């Protein structure tokens, strides 16, 4: 157990070392810093594609972090900064893809699947009710069989 | 019957999608610059540092614009292909020396040969950023009007050259 916790400690140290950003320019304004933090979490690193530029140590991610800082300092809005990057790397850089013609499937599929699930659930429940709530109706032949069996039992 | 076969069909559909996925190159994100004017830039040349190279230099001919660097291993791999292109065709090849140092880049050109008419020197990768370069090597084709027509991600090889690049250049030259 002790070994494990040491291992985890070591691992967290390494993880921290990776996260270090060689800030060329420091953002002194807290509002700028907050915007920067949100932006770099939402922008995908196009080199190591499953990381945001905030936690990628790829050189391009560093360049993009520097560029984002420069753009914030030059007074660009968040939308302008995102447009700048989309113009260069495509919608792929956005971790939050915009709702447009080629992303309808992406955005609407969960809703469609949810609706299909709800509708099928409705039918399943209805069928379940029909088969379990009503007492089974016996046919005359079955009734006769029961009567016969009970009579045999009495004898 | 159909209800027992349904999982099989779903599996087959999924397998078909995944199989297609195997053939895709995740590095190739396409380019937002296709069919748009080449991003404007002006940079010092790599060899003749006192001269510049700009997007204006693309006009009037169909050319290849190749992002490379001395530290890039797969650039070494495609280098012979570029050398052959420069020797056996009259297609102008321009280079974008991306995030490199001048001495290291010049050393490579001296050792392996220089296929480029001119290389633009982009030590900070800012021109590369405007062109949407993700990683070297990347190759663009720019037409006579200075419009980007094509992008290839990764090292050039004979097949790409024969099936895509050379036919496209021929077609653009005739138009």
Short mmCIF file of N, CA and C in Angstrom, two decimals, chain A residues 46-47 49 59 63-64 67 86-90 92, chain B residues 26-27 29 32-33 98-99 124 129-130 132-134:
data_model
loop_
_atom_site.label_atom_id
_atom_site.label_comp_id
_atom_site.label_asym_id
_atom_site.label_seq_id
_atom_site.Cartn_x
_atom_site.Cartn_y
_atom_site.Cartn_z
N UNK A 46 -3.98 19.95 -32.52
CA UNK A 46 -4.14 19.20 -33.77
C UNK A 46 -3.03 18.17 -33.98
N UNK A 47 -2.01 18.21 -33.14
CA UNK A 47 -0.92 17.23 -33.27
C UNK A 47 -1.26 15.98 -32.45
N UNK A 49 -4.08 14.52 -30.95
CA UNK A 49 -5.45 14.94 -31.22
C UNK A 49 -6.45 14.73 -30.10
N UNK A 59 4.95 20.92 -29.62
CA UNK A 59 5.45 22.26 -29.91
C UNK A 59 4.37 23.16 -30.48
N UNK A 63 3.02 26.82 -29.34
CA UNK A 63 2.88 27.97 -30.25
C UNK A 63 1.47 28.53 -30.20
N UNK A 64 0.49 27.62 -30.16
CA UNK A 64 -0.90 28.08 -30.16
C UNK A 64 -1.25 28.76 -28.84
N UNK A 67 0.14 32.12 -29.08
CA UNK A 67 -0.65 32.92 -30.03
C UNK A 67 -1.96 33.37 -29.38
N UNK A 86 -10.00 28.37 -36.47
CA UNK A 86 -10.81 27.55 -37.38
C UNK A 86 -10.41 27.82 -38.82
N UNK A 87 -10.10 29.09 -39.15
CA UNK A 87 -9.66 29.42 -40.50
C UNK A 87 -8.40 28.68 -40.88
N UNK A 88 -7.59 28.35 -39.90
CA UNK A 88 -6.32 27.68 -40.20
C UNK A 88 -6.40 26.17 -40.11
N UNK A 89 -7.08 25.67 -39.07
CA UNK A 89 -7.06 24.22 -38.85
C UNK A 89 -8.42 23.55 -39.02
N UNK A 90 -9.46 24.32 -39.30
CA UNK A 90 -10.78 23.73 -39.48
C UNK A 90 -11.51 23.56 -38.16
N UNK A 92 -12.10 21.15 -36.55
CA UNK A 92 -11.49 20.12 -35.71
C UNK A 92 -10.82 20.70 -34.46
N UNK B 26 -5.49 9.60 -39.65
CA UNK B 26 -5.99 10.56 -38.66
C UNK B 26 -5.21 11.87 -38.66
N UNK B 27 -3.99 11.84 -39.20
CA UNK B 27 -3.17 13.06 -39.25
C UNK B 27 -3.67 14.01 -40.33
N UNK B 29 -6.07 16.15 -41.73
CA UNK B 29 -7.29 16.84 -41.34
C UNK B 29 -7.85 17.64 -42.50
N UNK B 32 -8.18 23.94 -44.69
CA UNK B 32 -9.18 24.99 -44.86
C UNK B 32 -8.76 25.94 -45.97
N UNK B 33 -7.53 25.77 -46.46
CA UNK B 33 -6.99 26.73 -47.43
C UNK B 33 -7.25 26.33 -48.87
N UNK B 98 10.46 25.21 -41.71
CA UNK B 98 9.53 25.42 -40.61
C UNK B 98 10.20 25.17 -39.25
N UNK B 99 10.17 26.17 -38.39
CA UNK B 99 10.68 26.05 -37.01
C UNK B 99 12.07 25.41 -36.98
N UNK B 124 9.84 30.71 -36.40
CA UNK B 124 8.84 30.63 -35.33
C UNK B 124 7.59 29.87 -35.75
N UNK B 129 1.68 28.40 -39.37
CA UNK B 129 0.40 28.50 -38.68
C UNK B 129 -0.67 29.04 -39.62
N UNK B 130 -0.30 30.06 -40.42
CA UNK B 130 -1.26 30.63 -41.36
C UNK B 130 -1.67 29.63 -42.44
N UNK B 132 -1.85 26.49 -41.87
CA UNK B 132 -2.46 25.36 -41.20
C UNK B 132 -1.55 24.14 -41.16
N UNK B 133 -0.24 24.38 -41.12
CA UNK B 133 0.70 23.26 -41.04
C UNK B 133 0.61 22.66 -39.64
N UNK B 134 0.42 21.35 -39.59
CA UNK B 134 0.30 20.66 -38.31
C UNK B 134 1.62 20.00 -37.97
#
